mmCIF file with all atom_site columns, C-alpha atoms in Angstrom:
data_model
loop_
_atom_site.group_PDB
_atom_site.id
_atom_site.type_symbol
_atom_site.label_atom_id
_atom_site.label_alt_id
_atom_site.label_comp_id
_atom_site.label_asym_id
_atom_site.label_entity_id
_atom_site.label_seq_id
_atom_site.pdbx_PDB_ins_code
_atom_site.Cartn_x
_atom_site.Cartn_y
_atom_site.Cartn_z
_atom_site.occupancy
_atom_site.B_iso_or_equiv
_atom_site.pdbx_formal_charge
_atom_site.auth_seq_id
_atom_site.auth_comp_id
_atom_site.auth_asym_id
_atom_site.auth_atom_id
_atom_site.pdbx_PDB_model_num
ATOM 1   C CA . UNK A 1 1   ? 40.998 -30.104 -52.085 1.00 80.00 ? 1   UNK A CA 1
ATOM 2   C CA . UNK A 1 2   ? 37.105 -30.272 -51.394 1.00 85.00 ? 2   UNK A CA 1
ATOM 3   C CA . UNK A 1 3   ? 35.112 -33.533 -52.341 1.00 95.00 ? 3   UNK A CA 1
ATOM 4   C CA . UNK A 1 4   ? 31.851 -32.572 -54.252 1.00 98.00 ? 4   UNK A CA 1
ATOM 5   C CA . UNK A 1 5   ? 29.351 -35.477 -54.770 1.00 98.00 ? 5   UNK A CA 1
ATOM 6   C CA . UNK A 1 6   ? 27.872 -35.441 -58.336 1.00 98.00 ? 6   UNK A CA 1
ATOM 7   C CA . UNK A 1 7   ? 24.537 -37.346 -57.554 1.00 98.00 ? 7   UNK A CA 1
ATOM 8   C CA . UNK A 1 8   ? 24.405 -40.461 -59.858 1.00 97.00 ? 8   UNK A CA 1
ATOM 9   C CA . UNK A 1 9   ? 20.705 -41.410 -59.856 1.00 96.00 ? 9   UNK A CA 1
ATOM 10  C CA . UNK A 1 10  ? 20.468 -42.525 -63.769 1.00 90.00 ? 10  UNK A CA 1
ATOM 11  C CA . UNK A 1 11  ? 19.916 -39.109 -65.435 1.00 81.00 ? 11  UNK A CA 1
ATOM 12  C CA . UNK A 1 12  ? 22.448 -36.024 -65.927 1.00 76.00 ? 12  UNK A CA 1
ATOM 13  C CA . UNK A 1 13  ? 25.567 -35.074 -67.712 1.00 83.00 ? 13  UNK A CA 1
ATOM 14  C CA . UNK A 1 14  ? 27.634 -36.735 -65.117 1.00 93.00 ? 14  UNK A CA 1
ATOM 15  C CA . UNK A 1 15  ? 30.754 -36.641 -66.918 1.00 91.00 ? 15  UNK A CA 1
ATOM 16  C CA . UNK A 1 16  ? 30.581 -33.219 -68.265 1.00 95.00 ? 16  UNK A CA 1
ATOM 17  C CA . UNK A 1 17  ? 29.648 -31.897 -64.841 1.00 96.00 ? 17  UNK A CA 1
ATOM 18  C CA . UNK A 1 18  ? 32.629 -33.670 -63.155 1.00 97.00 ? 18  UNK A CA 1
ATOM 19  C CA . UNK A 1 19  ? 35.266 -32.548 -65.827 1.00 96.00 ? 19  UNK A CA 1
ATOM 20  C CA . UNK A 1 20  ? 34.080 -28.879 -65.324 1.00 97.00 ? 20  UNK A CA 1
ATOM 21  C CA . UNK A 1 21  ? 34.226 -29.135 -61.462 1.00 97.00 ? 21  UNK A CA 1
ATOM 22  C CA . UNK A 1 22  ? 37.543 -30.733 -61.581 1.00 96.00 ? 22  UNK A CA 1
ATOM 23  C CA . UNK A 1 23  ? 38.793 -28.104 -64.184 1.00 96.00 ? 23  UNK A CA 1
ATOM 24  C CA . UNK A 1 24  ? 38.030 -25.274 -61.760 1.00 96.00 ? 24  UNK A CA 1
ATOM 25  C CA . UNK A 1 25  ? 39.870 -27.005 -58.760 1.00 95.00 ? 25  UNK A CA 1
ATOM 26  C CA . UNK A 1 26  ? 37.159 -29.205 -57.187 1.00 95.00 ? 26  UNK A CA 1
ATOM 27  C CA . UNK A 1 27  ? 37.042 -33.137 -56.406 1.00 96.00 ? 27  UNK A CA 1
ATOM 28  C CA . UNK A 1 28  ? 34.291 -34.472 -57.941 1.00 97.00 ? 28  UNK A CA 1
ATOM 29  C CA . UNK A 1 29  ? 33.003 -37.887 -56.874 1.00 97.00 ? 29  UNK A CA 1
ATOM 30  C CA . UNK A 1 30  ? 30.069 -39.362 -58.912 1.00 97.00 ? 30  UNK A CA 1
ATOM 31  C CA . UNK A 1 31  ? 27.872 -41.574 -56.703 1.00 97.00 ? 31  UNK A CA 1
ATOM 32  C CA . UNK A 1 32  ? 24.546 -42.545 -55.983 1.00 96.00 ? 32  UNK A CA 1
ATOM 33  C CA . UNK A 1 33  ? 25.052 -43.946 -52.413 1.00 96.00 ? 33  UNK A CA 1
ATOM 34  C CA . UNK A 1 34  ? 23.761 -42.326 -49.440 1.00 96.00 ? 34  UNK A CA 1
ATOM 35  C CA . UNK A 1 35  ? 26.714 -42.841 -47.371 1.00 96.00 ? 35  UNK A CA 1
ATOM 36  C CA . UNK A 1 36  ? 29.158 -41.070 -49.860 1.00 97.00 ? 36  UNK A CA 1
ATOM 37  C CA . UNK A 1 37  ? 26.868 -38.298 -50.559 1.00 97.00 ? 37  UNK A CA 1
ATOM 38  C CA . UNK A 1 38  ? 26.575 -37.603 -46.876 1.00 94.00 ? 38  UNK A CA 1
ATOM 39  C CA . UNK A 1 39  ? 30.203 -37.580 -46.378 1.00 96.00 ? 39  UNK A CA 1
ATOM 40  C CA . UNK A 1 40  ? 31.001 -35.047 -49.279 1.00 97.00 ? 40  UNK A CA 1
ATOM 41  C CA . UNK A 1 41  ? 31.696 -31.421 -48.745 1.00 97.00 ? 41  UNK A CA 1
ATOM 42  C CA . UNK A 1 42  ? 29.068 -30.328 -51.290 1.00 98.00 ? 42  UNK A CA 1
ATOM 43  C CA . UNK A 1 43  ? 26.572 -31.782 -53.470 1.00 98.00 ? 43  UNK A CA 1
ATOM 44  C CA . UNK A 1 44  ? 25.650 -31.133 -57.212 1.00 98.00 ? 44  UNK A CA 1
ATOM 45  C CA . UNK A 1 45  ? 22.299 -32.667 -58.707 1.00 98.00 ? 45  UNK A CA 1
ATOM 46  C CA . UNK A 1 46  ? 22.560 -32.858 -62.416 1.00 96.00 ? 46  UNK A CA 1
ATOM 47  C CA . UNK A 1 47  ? 19.746 -33.725 -64.485 1.00 92.00 ? 47  UNK A CA 1
ATOM 48  C CA . UNK A 1 48  ? 18.356 -34.012 -68.112 1.00 91.00 ? 48  UNK A CA 1
ATOM 49  C CA . UNK A 1 49  ? 15.211 -35.090 -69.726 1.00 92.00 ? 49  UNK A CA 1
ATOM 50  C CA . UNK A 1 50  ? 11.869 -35.608 -67.926 1.00 95.00 ? 50  UNK A CA 1
ATOM 51  C CA . UNK A 1 51  ? 10.827 -34.029 -64.511 1.00 97.00 ? 51  UNK A CA 1
ATOM 52  C CA . UNK A 1 52  ? 8.647  -37.114 -63.575 1.00 96.00 ? 52  UNK A CA 1
ATOM 53  C CA . UNK A 1 53  ? 11.378 -39.647 -64.585 1.00 96.00 ? 53  UNK A CA 1
ATOM 54  C CA . UNK A 1 54  ? 14.031 -37.700 -62.763 1.00 96.00 ? 54  UNK A CA 1
ATOM 55  C CA . UNK A 1 55  ? 12.099 -37.308 -59.427 1.00 97.00 ? 55  UNK A CA 1
ATOM 56  C CA . UNK A 1 56  ? 10.699 -41.190 -59.578 1.00 97.00 ? 56  UNK A CA 1
ATOM 57  C CA . UNK A 1 57  ? 14.465 -42.246 -60.256 1.00 96.00 ? 57  UNK A CA 1
ATOM 58  C CA . UNK A 1 58  ? 15.735 -40.184 -57.135 1.00 97.00 ? 58  UNK A CA 1
ATOM 59  C CA . UNK A 1 59  ? 12.807 -41.562 -54.912 1.00 97.00 ? 59  UNK A CA 1
ATOM 60  C CA . UNK A 1 60  ? 13.428 -44.965 -56.057 1.00 96.00 ? 60  UNK A CA 1
ATOM 61  C CA . UNK A 1 61  ? 17.042 -45.089 -54.977 1.00 95.00 ? 61  UNK A CA 1
ATOM 62  C CA . UNK A 1 62  ? 16.048 -43.418 -51.526 1.00 96.00 ? 62  UNK A CA 1
ATOM 63  C CA . UNK A 1 63  ? 17.977 -40.206 -52.631 1.00 97.00 ? 63  UNK A CA 1
ATOM 64  C CA . UNK A 1 64  ? 14.968 -38.124 -51.744 1.00 97.00 ? 64  UNK A CA 1
ATOM 65  C CA . UNK A 1 65  ? 15.710 -38.082 -48.250 1.00 97.00 ? 65  UNK A CA 1
ATOM 66  C CA . UNK A 1 66  ? 19.514 -37.855 -48.860 1.00 97.00 ? 66  UNK A CA 1
ATOM 67  C CA . UNK A 1 67  ? 18.930 -34.571 -50.911 1.00 98.00 ? 67  UNK A CA 1
ATOM 68  C CA . UNK A 1 68  ? 16.742 -33.128 -48.165 1.00 97.00 ? 68  UNK A CA 1
ATOM 69  C CA . UNK A 1 69  ? 18.871 -33.823 -45.505 1.00 96.00 ? 69  UNK A CA 1
ATOM 70  C CA . UNK A 1 70  ? 22.062 -32.241 -47.285 1.00 97.00 ? 70  UNK A CA 1
ATOM 71  C CA . UNK A 1 71  ? 20.143 -29.091 -48.152 1.00 97.00 ? 71  UNK A CA 1
ATOM 72  C CA . UNK A 1 72  ? 19.033 -28.892 -44.630 1.00 96.00 ? 72  UNK A CA 1
ATOM 73  C CA . UNK A 1 73  ? 22.498 -29.352 -43.174 1.00 95.00 ? 73  UNK A CA 1
ATOM 74  C CA . UNK A 1 74  ? 23.934 -26.166 -44.547 1.00 95.00 ? 74  UNK A CA 1
ATOM 75  C CA . UNK A 1 75  ? 26.761 -27.384 -46.963 1.00 97.00 ? 75  UNK A CA 1
ATOM 76  C CA . UNK A 1 76  ? 26.703 -26.205 -50.495 1.00 98.00 ? 76  UNK A CA 1
ATOM 77  C CA . UNK A 1 77  ? 24.094 -27.474 -53.001 1.00 98.00 ? 77  UNK A CA 1
ATOM 78  C CA . UNK A 1 78  ? 24.347 -26.915 -56.772 1.00 98.00 ? 78  UNK A CA 1
ATOM 79  C CA . UNK A 1 79  ? 21.335 -28.068 -58.841 1.00 98.00 ? 79  UNK A CA 1
ATOM 80  C CA . UNK A 1 80  ? 21.461 -28.070 -62.897 1.00 98.00 ? 80  UNK A CA 1
ATOM 81  C CA . UNK A 1 81  ? 18.718 -28.223 -65.217 1.00 97.00 ? 81  UNK A CA 1
ATOM 82  C CA . UNK A 1 82  ? 16.023 -30.738 -64.229 1.00 97.00 ? 82  UNK A CA 1
ATOM 83  C CA . UNK A 1 83  ? 18.355 -31.086 -61.295 1.00 97.00 ? 83  UNK A CA 1
ATOM 84  C CA . UNK A 1 84  ? 17.152 -27.475 -60.267 1.00 98.00 ? 84  UNK A CA 1
ATOM 85  C CA . UNK A 1 85  ? 13.703 -28.363 -61.354 1.00 98.00 ? 85  UNK A CA 1
ATOM 86  C CA . UNK A 1 86  ? 13.278 -31.410 -58.979 1.00 98.00 ? 86  UNK A CA 1
ATOM 87  C CA . UNK A 1 87  ? 14.105 -28.946 -55.892 1.00 98.00 ? 87  UNK A CA 1
ATOM 88  C CA . UNK A 1 88  ? 10.995 -27.028 -56.487 1.00 98.00 ? 88  UNK A CA 1
ATOM 89  C CA . UNK A 1 89  ? 7.433  -28.435 -55.338 1.00 98.00 ? 89  UNK A CA 1
ATOM 90  C CA . UNK A 1 90  ? 6.406  -29.774 -58.732 1.00 97.00 ? 90  UNK A CA 1
ATOM 91  C CA . UNK A 1 91  ? 6.321  -29.505 -62.641 1.00 98.00 ? 91  UNK A CA 1
ATOM 92  C CA . UNK A 1 92  ? 3.469  -29.100 -64.970 1.00 97.00 ? 92  UNK A CA 1
ATOM 93  C CA . UNK A 1 93  ? 5.256  -31.757 -66.975 1.00 97.00 ? 93  UNK A CA 1
ATOM 94  C CA . UNK A 1 94  ? 4.353  -34.355 -64.409 1.00 96.00 ? 94  UNK A CA 1
ATOM 95  C CA . UNK A 1 95  ? 1.929  -35.179 -61.340 1.00 96.00 ? 95  UNK A CA 1
ATOM 96  C CA . UNK A 1 96  ? 4.676  -36.097 -59.287 1.00 97.00 ? 96  UNK A CA 1
ATOM 97  C CA . UNK A 1 97  ? 5.673  -33.933 -56.294 1.00 98.00 ? 97  UNK A CA 1
ATOM 98  C CA . UNK A 1 98  ? 9.095  -32.480 -56.328 1.00 98.00 ? 98  UNK A CA 1
ATOM 99  C CA . UNK A 1 99  ? 11.354 -32.230 -53.298 1.00 98.00 ? 99  UNK A CA 1
ATOM 100 C CA . UNK A 1 100 ? 9.825  -29.172 -51.961 1.00 97.00 ? 100 UNK A CA 1
ATOM 101 C CA . UNK A 1 101 ? 13.361 -27.574 -50.888 1.00 97.00 ? 101 UNK A CA 1
ATOM 102 C CA . UNK A 1 102 ? 12.188 -24.555 -52.755 1.00 97.00 ? 102 UNK A CA 1
ATOM 103 C CA . UNK A 1 103 ? 8.561  -22.964 -53.077 1.00 96.00 ? 103 UNK A CA 1
ATOM 104 C CA . UNK A 1 104 ? 6.991  -22.739 -56.577 1.00 96.00 ? 104 UNK A CA 1
ATOM 105 C CA . UNK A 1 105 ? 6.566  -25.017 -59.351 1.00 96.00 ? 105 UNK A CA 1
ATOM 106 C CA . UNK A 1 106 ? 7.963  -25.288 -63.056 1.00 98.00 ? 106 UNK A CA 1
ATOM 107 C CA . UNK A 1 107 ? 5.931  -24.150 -65.989 1.00 97.00 ? 107 UNK A CA 1
ATOM 108 C CA . UNK A 1 108 ? 6.059  -25.223 -69.648 1.00 97.00 ? 108 UNK A CA 1
ATOM 109 C CA . UNK A 1 109 ? 7.344  -22.702 -71.950 1.00 97.00 ? 109 UNK A CA 1
ATOM 110 C CA . UNK A 1 110 ? 4.621  -20.739 -73.664 1.00 95.00 ? 110 UNK A CA 1
ATOM 111 C CA . UNK A 1 111 ? 2.901  -21.312 -77.032 1.00 93.00 ? 111 UNK A CA 1
ATOM 112 C CA . UNK A 1 112 ? 4.561  -18.942 -79.595 1.00 92.00 ? 112 UNK A CA 1
ATOM 113 C CA . UNK A 1 113 ? 8.099  -20.049 -79.024 1.00 96.00 ? 113 UNK A CA 1
ATOM 114 C CA . UNK A 1 114 ? 10.035 -22.995 -80.157 1.00 95.00 ? 114 UNK A CA 1
ATOM 115 C CA . UNK A 1 115 ? 10.239 -25.837 -77.612 1.00 96.00 ? 115 UNK A CA 1
ATOM 116 C CA . UNK A 1 116 ? 12.433 -27.096 -76.415 1.00 96.00 ? 116 UNK A CA 1
ATOM 117 C CA . UNK A 1 117 ? 14.409 -23.826 -75.913 1.00 97.00 ? 117 UNK A CA 1
ATOM 118 C CA . UNK A 1 118 ? 17.815 -25.046 -77.122 1.00 97.00 ? 118 UNK A CA 1
ATOM 119 C CA . UNK A 1 119 ? 20.843 -22.972 -77.218 1.00 97.00 ? 119 UNK A CA 1
ATOM 120 C CA . UNK A 1 120 ? 22.596 -19.885 -75.976 1.00 98.00 ? 120 UNK A CA 1
ATOM 121 C CA . UNK A 1 121 ? 20.333 -17.185 -74.385 1.00 98.00 ? 121 UNK A CA 1
ATOM 122 C CA . UNK A 1 122 ? 21.070 -14.349 -71.939 1.00 98.00 ? 122 UNK A CA 1
ATOM 123 C CA . UNK A 1 123 ? 20.506 -14.336 -68.132 1.00 98.00 ? 123 UNK A CA 1
ATOM 124 C CA . UNK A 1 124 ? 19.887 -10.992 -66.505 1.00 97.00 ? 124 UNK A CA 1
ATOM 125 C CA . UNK A 1 125 ? 20.745 -10.611 -62.557 1.00 98.00 ? 125 UNK A CA 1
ATOM 126 C CA . UNK A 1 126 ? 18.065 -9.855  -60.377 1.00 97.00 ? 126 UNK A CA 1
ATOM 127 C CA . UNK A 1 127 ? 19.903 -10.177 -57.063 1.00 96.00 ? 127 UNK A CA 1
ATOM 128 C CA . UNK A 1 128 ? 23.611 -10.452 -56.540 1.00 96.00 ? 128 UNK A CA 1
ATOM 129 C CA . UNK A 1 129 ? 24.970 -13.740 -55.516 1.00 98.00 ? 129 UNK A CA 1
ATOM 130 C CA . UNK A 1 130 ? 28.591 -14.942 -54.775 1.00 98.00 ? 130 UNK A CA 1
ATOM 131 C CA . UNK A 1 131 ? 28.395 -17.620 -57.572 1.00 98.00 ? 131 UNK A CA 1
ATOM 132 C CA . UNK A 1 132 ? 27.744 -15.056 -60.418 1.00 98.00 ? 132 UNK A CA 1
ATOM 133 C CA . UNK A 1 133 ? 29.905 -12.202 -59.044 1.00 97.00 ? 133 UNK A CA 1
ATOM 134 C CA . UNK A 1 134 ? 31.772 -10.753 -61.967 1.00 96.00 ? 134 UNK A CA 1
ATOM 135 C CA . UNK A 1 135 ? 29.482 -12.195 -64.543 1.00 97.00 ? 135 UNK A CA 1
ATOM 136 C CA . UNK A 1 136 ? 28.305 -9.376  -66.554 1.00 97.00 ? 136 UNK A CA 1
ATOM 137 C CA . UNK A 1 137 ? 24.594 -8.509  -67.131 1.00 95.00 ? 137 UNK A CA 1
ATOM 138 C CA . UNK A 1 138 ? 23.230 -10.524 -70.239 1.00 97.00 ? 138 UNK A CA 1
ATOM 139 C CA . UNK A 1 139 ? 25.957 -13.051 -70.195 1.00 98.00 ? 139 UNK A CA 1
ATOM 140 C CA . UNK A 1 140 ? 24.973 -16.062 -72.527 1.00 98.00 ? 140 UNK A CA 1
ATOM 141 C CA . UNK A 1 141 ? 24.455 -19.503 -71.282 1.00 98.00 ? 141 UNK A CA 1
ATOM 142 C CA . UNK A 1 142 ? 23.426 -22.761 -72.748 1.00 98.00 ? 142 UNK A CA 1
ATOM 143 C CA . UNK A 1 143 ? 19.923 -23.957 -72.378 1.00 98.00 ? 143 UNK A CA 1
ATOM 144 C CA . UNK A 1 144 ? 17.970 -27.089 -73.196 1.00 97.00 ? 144 UNK A CA 1
ATOM 145 C CA . UNK A 1 145 ? 14.601 -27.131 -71.697 1.00 97.00 ? 145 UNK A CA 1
ATOM 146 C CA . UNK A 1 146 ? 10.823 -27.175 -72.238 1.00 97.00 ? 146 UNK A CA 1
ATOM 147 C CA . UNK A 1 147 ? 9.986  -26.120 -68.666 1.00 97.00 ? 147 UNK A CA 1
ATOM 148 C CA . UNK A 1 148 ? 11.179 -23.613 -66.372 1.00 97.00 ? 148 UNK A CA 1
ATOM 149 C CA . UNK A 1 149 ? 10.544 -22.383 -62.759 1.00 96.00 ? 149 UNK A CA 1
ATOM 150 C CA . UNK A 1 150 ? 8.346  -19.280 -62.191 1.00 93.00 ? 150 UNK A CA 1
ATOM 151 C CA . UNK A 1 151 ? 9.736  -16.349 -60.573 1.00 96.00 ? 151 UNK A CA 1
ATOM 152 C CA . UNK A 1 152 ? 10.256 -16.829 -57.030 1.00 95.00 ? 152 UNK A CA 1
ATOM 153 C CA . UNK A 1 153 ? 11.496 -14.966 -54.043 1.00 95.00 ? 153 UNK A CA 1
ATOM 154 C CA . UNK A 1 154 ? 14.840 -17.082 -54.495 1.00 97.00 ? 154 UNK A CA 1
ATOM 155 C CA . UNK A 1 155 ? 15.458 -15.949 -58.117 1.00 98.00 ? 155 UNK A CA 1
ATOM 156 C CA . UNK A 1 156 ? 18.676 -14.230 -58.578 1.00 98.00 ? 156 UNK A CA 1
ATOM 157 C CA . UNK A 1 157 ? 18.815 -14.578 -62.363 1.00 98.00 ? 157 UNK A CA 1
ATOM 158 C CA . UNK A 1 158 ? 15.932 -14.245 -65.215 1.00 98.00 ? 158 UNK A CA 1
ATOM 159 C CA . UNK A 1 159 ? 15.825 -15.577 -68.805 1.00 98.00 ? 159 UNK A CA 1
ATOM 160 C CA . UNK A 1 160 ? 13.255 -13.852 -71.118 1.00 97.00 ? 160 UNK A CA 1
ATOM 161 C CA . UNK A 1 161 ? 12.081 -16.640 -73.627 1.00 97.00 ? 161 UNK A CA 1
ATOM 162 C CA . UNK A 1 162 ? 8.359  -16.345 -74.187 1.00 95.00 ? 162 UNK A CA 1
ATOM 163 C CA . UNK A 1 163 ? 7.912  -15.162 -70.525 1.00 96.00 ? 163 UNK A CA 1
ATOM 164 C CA . UNK A 1 164 ? 10.239 -14.432 -67.685 1.00 97.00 ? 164 UNK A CA 1
ATOM 165 C CA . UNK A 1 165 ? 11.689 -17.683 -65.921 1.00 97.00 ? 165 UNK A CA 1
ATOM 166 C CA . UNK A 1 166 ? 14.079 -18.457 -63.351 1.00 98.00 ? 166 UNK A CA 1
ATOM 167 C CA . UNK A 1 167 ? 17.393 -19.124 -64.659 1.00 98.00 ? 167 UNK A CA 1
ATOM 168 C CA . UNK A 1 168 ? 19.229 -19.001 -61.355 1.00 98.00 ? 168 UNK A CA 1
ATOM 169 C CA . UNK A 1 169 ? 18.090 -19.261 -57.894 1.00 98.00 ? 169 UNK A CA 1
ATOM 170 C CA . UNK A 1 170 ? 19.525 -19.097 -54.333 1.00 98.00 ? 170 UNK A CA 1
ATOM 171 C CA . UNK A 1 171 ? 18.211 -19.663 -50.943 1.00 97.00 ? 171 UNK A CA 1
ATOM 172 C CA . UNK A 1 172 ? 20.709 -20.284 -48.033 1.00 97.00 ? 172 UNK A CA 1
ATOM 173 C CA . UNK A 1 173 ? 23.103 -22.945 -49.129 1.00 98.00 ? 173 UNK A CA 1
ATOM 174 C CA . UNK A 1 174 ? 21.228 -24.096 -51.966 1.00 98.00 ? 174 UNK A CA 1
ATOM 175 C CA . UNK A 1 175 ? 22.025 -22.664 -55.546 1.00 98.00 ? 175 UNK A CA 1
ATOM 176 C CA . UNK A 1 176 ? 20.691 -23.859 -58.848 1.00 98.00 ? 176 UNK A CA 1
ATOM 177 C CA . UNK A 1 177 ? 20.621 -23.005 -62.567 1.00 98.00 ? 177 UNK A CA 1
ATOM 178 C CA . UNK A 1 178 ? 18.260 -23.934 -65.501 1.00 98.00 ? 178 UNK A CA 1
ATOM 179 C CA . UNK A 1 179 ? 21.193 -23.493 -67.559 1.00 98.00 ? 179 UNK A CA 1
ATOM 180 C CA . UNK A 1 180 ? 24.019 -25.814 -67.879 1.00 98.00 ? 180 UNK A CA 1
ATOM 181 C CA . UNK A 1 181 ? 27.058 -24.092 -66.773 1.00 98.00 ? 181 UNK A CA 1
ATOM 182 C CA . UNK A 1 182 ? 29.217 -27.132 -67.750 1.00 97.00 ? 182 UNK A CA 1
ATOM 183 C CA . UNK A 1 183 ? 28.187 -26.310 -71.314 1.00 97.00 ? 183 UNK A CA 1
ATOM 184 C CA . UNK A 1 184 ? 28.419 -22.773 -71.240 1.00 98.00 ? 184 UNK A CA 1
ATOM 185 C CA . UNK A 1 185 ? 32.199 -21.756 -71.842 1.00 97.00 ? 185 UNK A CA 1
ATOM 186 C CA . UNK A 1 186 ? 34.439 -19.540 -69.656 1.00 97.00 ? 186 UNK A CA 1
ATOM 187 C CA . UNK A 1 187 ? 30.976 -17.956 -68.033 1.00 98.00 ? 187 UNK A CA 1
ATOM 188 C CA . UNK A 1 188 ? 29.847 -21.204 -66.755 1.00 98.00 ? 188 UNK A CA 1
ATOM 189 C CA . UNK A 1 189 ? 33.399 -22.391 -65.672 1.00 98.00 ? 189 UNK A CA 1
ATOM 190 C CA . UNK A 1 190 ? 33.251 -19.292 -63.621 1.00 98.00 ? 190 UNK A CA 1
ATOM 191 C CA . UNK A 1 191 ? 29.994 -20.129 -61.789 1.00 98.00 ? 191 UNK A CA 1
ATOM 192 C CA . UNK A 1 192 ? 31.418 -23.477 -61.007 1.00 98.00 ? 192 UNK A CA 1
ATOM 193 C CA . UNK A 1 193 ? 34.704 -21.792 -59.784 1.00 98.00 ? 193 UNK A CA 1
ATOM 194 C CA . UNK A 1 194 ? 33.020 -19.775 -57.320 1.00 98.00 ? 194 UNK A CA 1
ATOM 195 C CA . UNK A 1 195 ? 31.123 -22.740 -56.159 1.00 98.00 ? 195 UNK A CA 1
ATOM 196 C CA . UNK A 1 196 ? 34.236 -24.566 -55.786 1.00 97.00 ? 196 UNK A CA 1
ATOM 197 C CA . UNK A 1 197 ? 36.014 -21.739 -53.892 1.00 97.00 ? 197 UNK A CA 1
ATOM 198 C CA . UNK A 1 198 ? 32.927 -21.299 -51.427 1.00 97.00 ? 198 UNK A CA 1
ATOM 199 C CA . UNK A 1 199 ? 33.164 -25.183 -50.703 1.00 97.00 ? 199 UNK A CA 1
ATOM 200 C CA . UNK A 1 200 ? 37.022 -24.993 -50.115 1.00 95.00 ? 200 UNK A CA 1
ATOM 201 C CA . UNK A 1 201 ? 36.394 -21.920 -47.624 1.00 94.00 ? 201 UNK A CA 1
ATOM 202 C CA . UNK A 1 202 ? 34.028 -23.672 -45.365 1.00 89.00 ? 202 UNK A CA 1
#
């Protein structure tokens, strides 16, 4: 059974993410230790709340380089919500720099829609990816956010809420979602199941 590090830096739905991963056959290891993360078969970066608080907590623990090294090493990485946003170059929410694993920035949702965007909403796929294989167009996932990445070359799923934003992105071994798969019922579990199967097959 593959060991999947669920990164603990003081922010994120660690237990709900871990339960979802375990339910679909993964072995989650909640940890903030570099050595344990580095020895895992895959990495999940959860995140809730404020972009600046999350990135500063990551950097304070020295986990910024741990994440970059893991991403560069080719093993699967899965970012969730603000754990997705920190992989980008930055966010309008805070002046702190992101990790820069993915190009682009996160933008505040526009005036004219209720912010935060909270609840179930649809995602339309713009590219194919193994982690969303078999999930129909316009499947509803659970969102809680006020900022979202702009559309970039890595975008594989789009959510339209005031404007089109990246709901899912992928580049090489890195995959991330603005929505919370662990709160998204069977469709969310299906995304995690594809992820765990990919980890096990490597």
